[in-house]
XYZ file of N, CA and C in Angstrom:
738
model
N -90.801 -45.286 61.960
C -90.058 -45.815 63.092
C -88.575 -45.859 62.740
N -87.942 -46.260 63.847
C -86.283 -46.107 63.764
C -85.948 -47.233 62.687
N -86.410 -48.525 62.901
C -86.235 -50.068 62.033
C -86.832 -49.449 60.654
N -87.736 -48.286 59.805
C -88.368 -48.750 58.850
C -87.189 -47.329 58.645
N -87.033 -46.603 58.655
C -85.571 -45.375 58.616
C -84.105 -46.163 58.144
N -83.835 -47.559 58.862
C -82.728 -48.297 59.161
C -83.178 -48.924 57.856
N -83.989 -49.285 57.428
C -84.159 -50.244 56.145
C -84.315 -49.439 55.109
N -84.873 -47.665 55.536
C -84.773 -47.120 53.911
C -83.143 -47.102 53.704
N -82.468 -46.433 54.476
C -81.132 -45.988 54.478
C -80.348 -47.293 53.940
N -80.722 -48.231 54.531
C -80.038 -49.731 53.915
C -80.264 -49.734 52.379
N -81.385 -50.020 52.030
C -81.806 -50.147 50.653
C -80.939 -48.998 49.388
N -81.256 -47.960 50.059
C -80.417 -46.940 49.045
C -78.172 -47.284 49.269
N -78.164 -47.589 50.390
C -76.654 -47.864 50.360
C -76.720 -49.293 49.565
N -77.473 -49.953 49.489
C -77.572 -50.835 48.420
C -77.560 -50.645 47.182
N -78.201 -49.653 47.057
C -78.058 -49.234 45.525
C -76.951 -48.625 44.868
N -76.127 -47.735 45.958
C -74.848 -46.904 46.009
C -73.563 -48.054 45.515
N -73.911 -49.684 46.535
C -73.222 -50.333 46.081
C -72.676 -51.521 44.815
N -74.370 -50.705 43.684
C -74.426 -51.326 42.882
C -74.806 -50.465 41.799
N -74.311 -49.312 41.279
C -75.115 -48.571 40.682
C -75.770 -48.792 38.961
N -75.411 -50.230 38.766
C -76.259 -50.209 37.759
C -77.600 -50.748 38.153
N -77.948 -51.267 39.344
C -79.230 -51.348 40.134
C -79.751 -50.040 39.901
N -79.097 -49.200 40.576
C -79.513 -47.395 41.011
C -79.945 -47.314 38.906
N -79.518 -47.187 38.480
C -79.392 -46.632 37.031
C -80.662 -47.811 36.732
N -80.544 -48.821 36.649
C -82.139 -49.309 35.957
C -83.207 -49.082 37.046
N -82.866 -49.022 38.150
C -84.787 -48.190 38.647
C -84.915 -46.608 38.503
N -83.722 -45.843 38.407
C -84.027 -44.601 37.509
C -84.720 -44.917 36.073
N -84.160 -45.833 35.550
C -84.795 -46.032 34.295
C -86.249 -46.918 34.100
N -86.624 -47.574 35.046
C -87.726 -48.176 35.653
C -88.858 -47.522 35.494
N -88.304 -46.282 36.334
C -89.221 -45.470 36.750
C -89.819 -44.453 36.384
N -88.896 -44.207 34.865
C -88.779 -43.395 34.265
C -89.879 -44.088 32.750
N -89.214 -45.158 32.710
C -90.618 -46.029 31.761
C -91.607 -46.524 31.870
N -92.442 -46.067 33.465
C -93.118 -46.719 33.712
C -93.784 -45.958 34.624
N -93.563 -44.478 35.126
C -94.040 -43.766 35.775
C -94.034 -43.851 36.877
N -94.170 -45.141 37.866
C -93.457 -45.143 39.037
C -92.299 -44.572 39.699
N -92.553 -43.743 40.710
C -91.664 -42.831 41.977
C -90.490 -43.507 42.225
N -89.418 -43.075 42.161
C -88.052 -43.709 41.844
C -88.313 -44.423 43.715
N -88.863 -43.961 44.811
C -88.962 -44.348 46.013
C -90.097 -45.415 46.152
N -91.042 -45.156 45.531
C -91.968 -46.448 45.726
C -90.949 -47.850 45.196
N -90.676 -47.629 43.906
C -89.586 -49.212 43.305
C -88.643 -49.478 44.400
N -88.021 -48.628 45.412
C -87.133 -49.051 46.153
C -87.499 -49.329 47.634
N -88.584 -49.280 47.788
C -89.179 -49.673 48.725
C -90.009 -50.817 48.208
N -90.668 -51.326 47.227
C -90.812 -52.392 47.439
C -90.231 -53.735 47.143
N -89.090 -53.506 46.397
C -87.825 -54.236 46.905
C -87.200 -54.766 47.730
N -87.120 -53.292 48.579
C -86.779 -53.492 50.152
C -87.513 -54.550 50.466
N -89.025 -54.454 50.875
C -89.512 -55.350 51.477
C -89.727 -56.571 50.950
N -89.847 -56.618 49.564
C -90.226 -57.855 49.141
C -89.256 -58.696 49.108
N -87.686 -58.522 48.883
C -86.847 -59.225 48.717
C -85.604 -59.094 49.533
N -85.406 -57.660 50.181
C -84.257 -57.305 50.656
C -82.722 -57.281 49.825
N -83.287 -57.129 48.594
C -82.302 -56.749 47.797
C -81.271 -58.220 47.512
N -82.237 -59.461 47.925
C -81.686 -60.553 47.288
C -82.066 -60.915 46.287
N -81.006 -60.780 44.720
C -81.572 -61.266 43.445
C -81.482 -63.072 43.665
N -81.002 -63.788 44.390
C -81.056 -65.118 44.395
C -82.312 -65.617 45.380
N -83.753 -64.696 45.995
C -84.126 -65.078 46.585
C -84.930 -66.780 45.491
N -85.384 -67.506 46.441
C -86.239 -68.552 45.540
C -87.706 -68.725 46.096
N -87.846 -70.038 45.050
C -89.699 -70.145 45.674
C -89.880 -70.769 46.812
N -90.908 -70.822 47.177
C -91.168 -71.211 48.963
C -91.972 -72.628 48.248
N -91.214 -74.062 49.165
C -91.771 -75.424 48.848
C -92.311 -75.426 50.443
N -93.601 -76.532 50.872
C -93.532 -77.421 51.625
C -93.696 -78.722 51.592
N -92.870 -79.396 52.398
C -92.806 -80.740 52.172
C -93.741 -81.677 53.408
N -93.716 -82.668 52.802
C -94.887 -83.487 53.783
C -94.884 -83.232 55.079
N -94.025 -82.563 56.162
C -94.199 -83.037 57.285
C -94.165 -80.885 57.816
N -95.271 -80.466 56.423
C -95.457 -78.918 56.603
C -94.557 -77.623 57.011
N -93.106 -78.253 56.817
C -91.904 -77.584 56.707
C -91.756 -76.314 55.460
N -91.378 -75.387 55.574
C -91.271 -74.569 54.310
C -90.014 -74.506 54.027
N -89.447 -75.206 52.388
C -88.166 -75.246 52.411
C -88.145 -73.771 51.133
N -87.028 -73.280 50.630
C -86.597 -72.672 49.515
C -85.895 -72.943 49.078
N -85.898 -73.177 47.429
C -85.377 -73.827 46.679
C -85.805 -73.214 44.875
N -85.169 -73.725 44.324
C -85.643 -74.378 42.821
C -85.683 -75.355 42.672
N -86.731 -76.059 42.041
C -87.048 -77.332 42.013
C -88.071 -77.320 40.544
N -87.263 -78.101 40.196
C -88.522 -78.528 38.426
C -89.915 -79.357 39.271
N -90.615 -79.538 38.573
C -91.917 -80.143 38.754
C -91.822 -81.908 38.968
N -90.817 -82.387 38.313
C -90.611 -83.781 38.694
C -89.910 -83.637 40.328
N -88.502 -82.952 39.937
C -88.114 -83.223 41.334
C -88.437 -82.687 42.581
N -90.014 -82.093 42.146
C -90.739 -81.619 43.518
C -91.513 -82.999 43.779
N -91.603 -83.182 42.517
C -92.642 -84.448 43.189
C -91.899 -85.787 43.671
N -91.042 -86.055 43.678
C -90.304 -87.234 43.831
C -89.654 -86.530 45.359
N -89.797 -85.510 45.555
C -89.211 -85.076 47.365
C -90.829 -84.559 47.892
N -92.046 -85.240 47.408
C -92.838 -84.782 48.023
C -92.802 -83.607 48.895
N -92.615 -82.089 47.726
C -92.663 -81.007 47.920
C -93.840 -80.759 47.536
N -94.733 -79.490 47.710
C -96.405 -79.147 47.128
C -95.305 -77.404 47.092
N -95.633 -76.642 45.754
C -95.258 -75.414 45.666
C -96.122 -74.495 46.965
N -95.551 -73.702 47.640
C -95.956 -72.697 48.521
C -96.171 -71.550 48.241
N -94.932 -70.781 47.248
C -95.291 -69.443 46.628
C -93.930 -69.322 45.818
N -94.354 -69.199 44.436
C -93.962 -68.971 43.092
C -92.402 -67.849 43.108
N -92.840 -67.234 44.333
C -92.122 -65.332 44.136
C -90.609 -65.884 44.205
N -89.783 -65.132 43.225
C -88.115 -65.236 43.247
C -88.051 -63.969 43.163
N -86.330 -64.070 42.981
C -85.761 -62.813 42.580
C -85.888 -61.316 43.513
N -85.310 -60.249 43.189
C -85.374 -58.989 43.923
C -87.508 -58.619 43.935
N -87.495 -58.956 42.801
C -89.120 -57.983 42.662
C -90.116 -59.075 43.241
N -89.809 -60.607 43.891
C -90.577 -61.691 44.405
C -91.743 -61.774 43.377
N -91.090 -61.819 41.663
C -91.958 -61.754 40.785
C -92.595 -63.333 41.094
N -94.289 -63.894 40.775
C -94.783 -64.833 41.107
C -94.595 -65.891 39.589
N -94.476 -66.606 39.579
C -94.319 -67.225 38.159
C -95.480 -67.266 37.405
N -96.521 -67.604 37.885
C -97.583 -66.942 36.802
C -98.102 -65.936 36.350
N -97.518 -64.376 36.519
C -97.375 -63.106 36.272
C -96.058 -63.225 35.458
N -95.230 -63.858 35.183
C -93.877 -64.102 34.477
C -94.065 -64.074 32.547
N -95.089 -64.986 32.709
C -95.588 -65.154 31.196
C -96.703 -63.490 30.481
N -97.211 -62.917 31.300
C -97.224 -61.865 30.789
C -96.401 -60.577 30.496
N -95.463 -60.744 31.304
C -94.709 -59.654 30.651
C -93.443 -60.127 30.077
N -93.121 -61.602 30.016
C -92.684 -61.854 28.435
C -93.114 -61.405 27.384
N -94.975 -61.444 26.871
C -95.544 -61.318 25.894
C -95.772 -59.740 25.861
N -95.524 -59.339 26.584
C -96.295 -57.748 27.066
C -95.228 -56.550 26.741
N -94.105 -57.264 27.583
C -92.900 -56.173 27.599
C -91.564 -56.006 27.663
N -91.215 -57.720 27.712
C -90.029 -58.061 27.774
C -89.475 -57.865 26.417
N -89.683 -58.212 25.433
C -89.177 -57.739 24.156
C -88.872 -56.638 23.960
N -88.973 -55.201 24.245
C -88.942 -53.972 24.027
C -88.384 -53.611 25.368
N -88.042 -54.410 26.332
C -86.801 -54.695 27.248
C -85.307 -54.727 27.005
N -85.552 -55.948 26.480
C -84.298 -56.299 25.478
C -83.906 -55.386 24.668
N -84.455 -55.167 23.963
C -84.204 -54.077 22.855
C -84.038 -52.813 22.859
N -83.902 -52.172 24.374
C -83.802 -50.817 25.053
C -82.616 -51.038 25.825
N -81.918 -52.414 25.391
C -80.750 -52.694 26.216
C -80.216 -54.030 25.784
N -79.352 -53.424 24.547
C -78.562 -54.935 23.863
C -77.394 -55.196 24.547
N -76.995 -53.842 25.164
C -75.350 -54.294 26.123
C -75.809 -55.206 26.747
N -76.784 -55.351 27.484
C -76.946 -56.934 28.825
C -76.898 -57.973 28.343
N -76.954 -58.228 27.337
C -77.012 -59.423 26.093
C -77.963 -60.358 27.031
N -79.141 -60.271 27.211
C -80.083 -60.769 27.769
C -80.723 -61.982 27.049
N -80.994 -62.993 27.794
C -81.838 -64.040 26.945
C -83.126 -63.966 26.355
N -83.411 -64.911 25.872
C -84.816 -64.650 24.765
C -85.813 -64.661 26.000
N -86.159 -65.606 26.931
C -86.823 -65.784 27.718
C -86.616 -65.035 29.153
N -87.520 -64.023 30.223
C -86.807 -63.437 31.010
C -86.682 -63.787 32.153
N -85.437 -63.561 32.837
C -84.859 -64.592 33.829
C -84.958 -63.252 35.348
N -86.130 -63.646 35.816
C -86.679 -62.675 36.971
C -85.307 -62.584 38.445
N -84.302 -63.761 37.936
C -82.921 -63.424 38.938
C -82.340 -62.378 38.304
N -82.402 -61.982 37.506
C -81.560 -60.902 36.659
C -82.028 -59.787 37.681
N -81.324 -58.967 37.943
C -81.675 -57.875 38.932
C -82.151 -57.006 38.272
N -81.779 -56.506 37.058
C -81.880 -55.570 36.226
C -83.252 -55.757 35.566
N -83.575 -57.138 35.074
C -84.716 -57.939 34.501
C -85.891 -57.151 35.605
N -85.718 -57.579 36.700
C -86.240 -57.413 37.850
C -86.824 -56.522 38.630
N -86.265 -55.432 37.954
C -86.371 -54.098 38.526
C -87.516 -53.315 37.807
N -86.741 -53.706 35.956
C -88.465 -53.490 35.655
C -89.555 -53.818 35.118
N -89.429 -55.351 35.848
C -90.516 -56.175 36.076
C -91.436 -55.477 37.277
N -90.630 -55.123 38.067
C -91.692 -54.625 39.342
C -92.365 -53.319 38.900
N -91.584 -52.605 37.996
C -92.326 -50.848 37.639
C -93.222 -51.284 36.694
N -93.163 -52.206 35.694
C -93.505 -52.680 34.695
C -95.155 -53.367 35.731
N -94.917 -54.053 36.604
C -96.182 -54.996 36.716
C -96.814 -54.502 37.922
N -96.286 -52.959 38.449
C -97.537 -52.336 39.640
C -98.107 -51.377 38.327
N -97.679 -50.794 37.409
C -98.179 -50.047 36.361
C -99.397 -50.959 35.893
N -99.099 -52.180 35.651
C -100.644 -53.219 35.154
C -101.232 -53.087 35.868
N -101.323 -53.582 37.344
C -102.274 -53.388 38.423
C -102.645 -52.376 38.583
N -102.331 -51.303 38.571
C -102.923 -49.888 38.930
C -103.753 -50.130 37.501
N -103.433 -49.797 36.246
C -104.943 -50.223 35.185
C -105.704 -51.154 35.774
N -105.332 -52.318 35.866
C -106.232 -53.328 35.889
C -107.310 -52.804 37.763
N -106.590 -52.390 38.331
C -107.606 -52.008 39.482
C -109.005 -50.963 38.997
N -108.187 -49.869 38.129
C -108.817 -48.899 37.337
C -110.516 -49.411 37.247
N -109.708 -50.507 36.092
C -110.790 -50.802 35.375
C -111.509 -51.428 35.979
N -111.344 -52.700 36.983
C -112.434 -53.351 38.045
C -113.645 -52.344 38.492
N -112.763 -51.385 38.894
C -113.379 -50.124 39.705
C -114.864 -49.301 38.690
N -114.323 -49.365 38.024
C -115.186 -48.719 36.287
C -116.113 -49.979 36.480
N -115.774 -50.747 36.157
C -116.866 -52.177 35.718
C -117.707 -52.885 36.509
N -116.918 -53.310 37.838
C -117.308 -53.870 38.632
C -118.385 -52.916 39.950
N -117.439 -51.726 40.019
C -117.904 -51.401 41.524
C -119.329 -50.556 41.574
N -119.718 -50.896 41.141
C -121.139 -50.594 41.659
C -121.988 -51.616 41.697
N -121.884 -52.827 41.156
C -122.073 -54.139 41.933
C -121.403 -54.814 42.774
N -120.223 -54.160 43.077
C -119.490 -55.108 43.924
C -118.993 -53.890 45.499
N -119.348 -52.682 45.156
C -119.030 -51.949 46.201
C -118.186 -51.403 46.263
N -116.741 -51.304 45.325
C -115.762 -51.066 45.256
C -116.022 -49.334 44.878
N -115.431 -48.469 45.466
C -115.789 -46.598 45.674
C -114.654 -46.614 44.790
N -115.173 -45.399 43.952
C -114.279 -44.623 42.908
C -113.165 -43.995 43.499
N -113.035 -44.024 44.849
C -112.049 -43.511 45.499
C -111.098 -44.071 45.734
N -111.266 -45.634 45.782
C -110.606 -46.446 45.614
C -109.330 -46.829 44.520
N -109.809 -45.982 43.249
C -108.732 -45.790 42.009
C -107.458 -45.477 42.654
N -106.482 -46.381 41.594
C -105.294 -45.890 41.939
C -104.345 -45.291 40.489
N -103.037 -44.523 40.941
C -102.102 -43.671 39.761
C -100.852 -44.384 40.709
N -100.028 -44.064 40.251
C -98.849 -43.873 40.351
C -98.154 -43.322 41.272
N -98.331 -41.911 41.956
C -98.760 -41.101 43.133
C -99.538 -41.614 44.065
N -99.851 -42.258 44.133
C -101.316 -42.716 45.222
C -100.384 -42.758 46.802
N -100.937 -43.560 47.307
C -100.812 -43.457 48.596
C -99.792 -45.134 48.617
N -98.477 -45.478 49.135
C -97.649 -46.481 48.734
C -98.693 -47.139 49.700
N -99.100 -47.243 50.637
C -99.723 -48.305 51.712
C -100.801 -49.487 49.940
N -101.160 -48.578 49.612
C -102.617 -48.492 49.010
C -102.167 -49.737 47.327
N -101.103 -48.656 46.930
C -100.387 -49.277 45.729
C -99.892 -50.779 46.332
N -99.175 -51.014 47.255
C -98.347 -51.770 47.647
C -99.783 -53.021 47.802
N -100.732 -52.834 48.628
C -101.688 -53.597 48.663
C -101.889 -54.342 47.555
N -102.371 -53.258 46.235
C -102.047 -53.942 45.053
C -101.207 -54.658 44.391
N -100.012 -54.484 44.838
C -98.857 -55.501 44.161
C -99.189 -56.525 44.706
N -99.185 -56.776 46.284
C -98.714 -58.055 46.792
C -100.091 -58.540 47.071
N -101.642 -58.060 46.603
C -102.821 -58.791 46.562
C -103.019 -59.280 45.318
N -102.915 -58.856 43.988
C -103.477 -58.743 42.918
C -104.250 -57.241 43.051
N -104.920 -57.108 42.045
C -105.775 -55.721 41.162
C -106.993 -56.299 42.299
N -108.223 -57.414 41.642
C -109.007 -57.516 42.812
C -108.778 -58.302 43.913
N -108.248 -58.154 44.372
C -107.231 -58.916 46.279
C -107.291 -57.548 46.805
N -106.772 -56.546 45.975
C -106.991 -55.356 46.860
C -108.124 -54.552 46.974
N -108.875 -54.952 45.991
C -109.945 -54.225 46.108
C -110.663 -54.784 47.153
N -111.086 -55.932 47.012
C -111.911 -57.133 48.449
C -111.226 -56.446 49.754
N -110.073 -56.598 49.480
C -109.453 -56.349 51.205
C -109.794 -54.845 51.557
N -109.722 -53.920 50.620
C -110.067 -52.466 51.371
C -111.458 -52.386 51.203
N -112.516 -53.004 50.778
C -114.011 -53.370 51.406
C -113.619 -53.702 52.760
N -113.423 -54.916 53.111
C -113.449 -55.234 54.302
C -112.728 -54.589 54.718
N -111.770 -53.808 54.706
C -111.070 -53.060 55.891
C -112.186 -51.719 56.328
N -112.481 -50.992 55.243
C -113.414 -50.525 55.742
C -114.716 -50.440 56.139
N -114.900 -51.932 55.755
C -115.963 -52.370 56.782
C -116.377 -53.780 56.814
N -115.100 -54.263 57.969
C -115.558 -55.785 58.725
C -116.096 -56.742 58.928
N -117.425 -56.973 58.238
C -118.503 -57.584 58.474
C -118.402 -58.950 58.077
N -118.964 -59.780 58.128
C -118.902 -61.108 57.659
C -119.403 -61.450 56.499
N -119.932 -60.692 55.812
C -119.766 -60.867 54.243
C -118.876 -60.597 53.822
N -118.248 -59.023 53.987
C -117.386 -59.137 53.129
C -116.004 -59.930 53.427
N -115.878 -60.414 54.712
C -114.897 -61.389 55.219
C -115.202 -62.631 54.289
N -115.938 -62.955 53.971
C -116.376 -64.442 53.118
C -116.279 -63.633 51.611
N -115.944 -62.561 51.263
C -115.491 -62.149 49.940
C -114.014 -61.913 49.743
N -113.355 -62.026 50.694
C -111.972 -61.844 50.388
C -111.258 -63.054 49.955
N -110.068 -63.055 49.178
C -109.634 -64.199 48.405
C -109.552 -65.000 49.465
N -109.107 -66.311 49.082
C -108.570 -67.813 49.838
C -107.621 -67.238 50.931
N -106.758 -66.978 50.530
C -105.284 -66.392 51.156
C -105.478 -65.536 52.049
N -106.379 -64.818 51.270
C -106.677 -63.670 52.784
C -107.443 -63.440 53.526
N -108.065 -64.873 53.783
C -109.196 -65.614 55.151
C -108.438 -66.500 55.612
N -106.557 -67.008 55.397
C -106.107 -67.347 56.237
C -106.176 -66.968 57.243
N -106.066 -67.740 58.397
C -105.578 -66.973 59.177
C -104.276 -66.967 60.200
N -104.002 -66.281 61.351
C -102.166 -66.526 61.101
C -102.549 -65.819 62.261
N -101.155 -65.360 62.863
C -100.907 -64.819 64.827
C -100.012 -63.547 64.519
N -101.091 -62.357 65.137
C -99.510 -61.531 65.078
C -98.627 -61.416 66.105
N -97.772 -60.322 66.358
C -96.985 -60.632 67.583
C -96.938 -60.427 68.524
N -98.215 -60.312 68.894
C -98.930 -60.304 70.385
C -99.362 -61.970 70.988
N -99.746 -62.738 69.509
C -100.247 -63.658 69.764
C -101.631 -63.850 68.699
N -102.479 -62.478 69.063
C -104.030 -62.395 68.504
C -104.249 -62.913 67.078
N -105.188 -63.715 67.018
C -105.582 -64.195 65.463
C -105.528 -63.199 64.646
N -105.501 -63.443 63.450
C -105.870 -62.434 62.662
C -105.816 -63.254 60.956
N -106.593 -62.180 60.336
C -106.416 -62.959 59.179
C -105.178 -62.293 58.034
N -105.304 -63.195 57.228
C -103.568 -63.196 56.651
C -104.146 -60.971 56.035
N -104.842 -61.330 55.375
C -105.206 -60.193 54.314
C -104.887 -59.232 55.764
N -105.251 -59.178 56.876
C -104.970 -57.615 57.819
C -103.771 -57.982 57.938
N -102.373 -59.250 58.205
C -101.095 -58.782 58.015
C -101.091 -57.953 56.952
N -101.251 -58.636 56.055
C -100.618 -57.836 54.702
C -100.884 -56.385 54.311
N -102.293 -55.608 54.931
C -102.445 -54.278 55.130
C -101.536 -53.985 56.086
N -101.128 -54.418 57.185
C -99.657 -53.726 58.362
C -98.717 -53.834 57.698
N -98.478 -54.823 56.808
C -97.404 -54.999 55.912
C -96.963 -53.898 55.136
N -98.391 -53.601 54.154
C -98.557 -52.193 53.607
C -98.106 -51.193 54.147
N -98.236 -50.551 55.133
C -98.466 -49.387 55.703
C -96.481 -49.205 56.078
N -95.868 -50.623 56.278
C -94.628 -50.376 56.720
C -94.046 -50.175 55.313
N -94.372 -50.534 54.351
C -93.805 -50.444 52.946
C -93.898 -49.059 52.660
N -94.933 -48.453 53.099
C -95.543 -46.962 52.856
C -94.131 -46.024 53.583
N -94.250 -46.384 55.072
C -93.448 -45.574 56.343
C -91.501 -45.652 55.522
N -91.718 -47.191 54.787
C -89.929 -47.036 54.043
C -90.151 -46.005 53.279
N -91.070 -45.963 52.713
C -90.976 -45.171 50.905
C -90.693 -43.851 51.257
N -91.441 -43.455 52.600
C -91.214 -41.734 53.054
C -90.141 -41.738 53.624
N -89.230 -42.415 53.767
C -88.195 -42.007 55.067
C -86.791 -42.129 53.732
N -87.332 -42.584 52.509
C -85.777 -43.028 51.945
C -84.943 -41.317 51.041
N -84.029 -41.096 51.063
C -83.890 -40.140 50.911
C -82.708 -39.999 49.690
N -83.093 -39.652 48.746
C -82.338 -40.600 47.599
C -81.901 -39.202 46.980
N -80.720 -39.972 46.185
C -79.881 -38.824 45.120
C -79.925 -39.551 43.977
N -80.419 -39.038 43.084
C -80.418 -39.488 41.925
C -78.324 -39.790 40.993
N -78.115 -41.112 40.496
C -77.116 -41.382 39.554
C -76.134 -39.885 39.390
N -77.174 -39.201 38.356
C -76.354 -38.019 37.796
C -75.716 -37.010 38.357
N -76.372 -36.987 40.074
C -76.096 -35.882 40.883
C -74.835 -36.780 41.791
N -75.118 -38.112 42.095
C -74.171 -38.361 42.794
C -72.355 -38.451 42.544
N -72.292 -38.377 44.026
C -70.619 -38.384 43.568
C -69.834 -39.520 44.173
N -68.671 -40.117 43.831
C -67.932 -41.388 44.484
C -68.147 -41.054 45.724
């Protein structure tokens, strides 16, 4: 569509206006095998290219505020956490501690000019960038392997595997479900039934209104969600650092 064209074209003049952004998801993508267009599309959507985005609080009277907030002074403003995700890559904070241990060290150390801290700070844009190439690369294994282990008790089709190449609707599912969030949800997408509706995570038997009005449950936004993440990734039309010119 014209709006998902208007947001690739945005995203890359974003990058034009920052090119050491442009230069670490070349390098992202390059360590991590991810399509220099998939990383910039899900950026796009996940954050809109705000490294100061924050976490989502609600407070008693079911308001959603954003903020940072330590754990005391959530509780003393009777806040309850809503969703963890900061930064450009809407990294979740409990995915944070693995790729400290995993890959942030050999981060750092592939880049002493940033003089980066010991601990990694997911506002860092740069941090950020390949945190996201860095942690759809886990999920695509970790789906792998569900798929190997699980799916022939659980139903999950070998077709279902994902690479790197795959289909962005498909990958993207995986980022913003988990490894099995996406697997549950493309059962039930391809086939509806009320079991496997009572197998899909917590989150994605919410349910929520789209913009017609019609119920729906959260997990089928987040497949339309997909599919627009997919429609950015094809429309963005990128020049790589080395080729470009002022």
């Amino acid at each position: 569509s014209a709006k998902d064209s208007g947001r690739a074209t945005r995203a890359v003049e974003k990058l034009r206006d920052h090119p050491d952004w442009q230069v670490a998801v070349e390098r992202a993508s390059g360590r991590h095998g991810i399509p220099v267009g998939t990383i910039i599309a899900f950026i796009e959507m996940e954050s809109g290219w705000n490294p100061s985005s924050e976490p989502m609080w609600k407070n008693q009277h079911g308001k959603i505020i954003h903020g940072k907030f330590t754990k005391e002074e959530a509780r003393r403003a009777g806040l309850k956490l809503y969703s963890s995700a900061h930064g450009l890559a809407q990294a979740m904070g409990f995915n944070v501690p693995t790729y400290a241990r995993e890959r942030y060290g050999a981060f750092r150390n592939e880049n002493p000019q940033l003089n980066l801290p010991a601990q990694p700070d997911l506002y860092n844009p740069l941090t950020a960038i390949d945190f996201a190439a860095y942690h759809l690369k886990e999920i695509v294994s970790s789906v792998n392997h569900l798929v190997d282990r699980r799916g022939a008790r659980e139903g999950f089709k070998p077709q279902w595997k994902l690479d790197p190449g795959a289909d962005v609707t498909y990958l993207y599912m995986a980022y913003n479900n988990g490894a099995y969030g996406y697997l549950v949800l493309r059962r039930y997408l391809e086939n509806p039934t009320k079991e496997n509706e009572a197998g899909l995570t917590w989150f994605q038997r919410r349910k929520q209104h789209d913009r017609d009005g019609n119920e729906i449950l959260e997990g089928v936004a987040r497949a339309r969600y997909a599919r627009r993440v997919s429609q950015i990734a094809s429309a963005i039309e990128y020049t790589p650092s080395s080729k470009r010119t002022a």
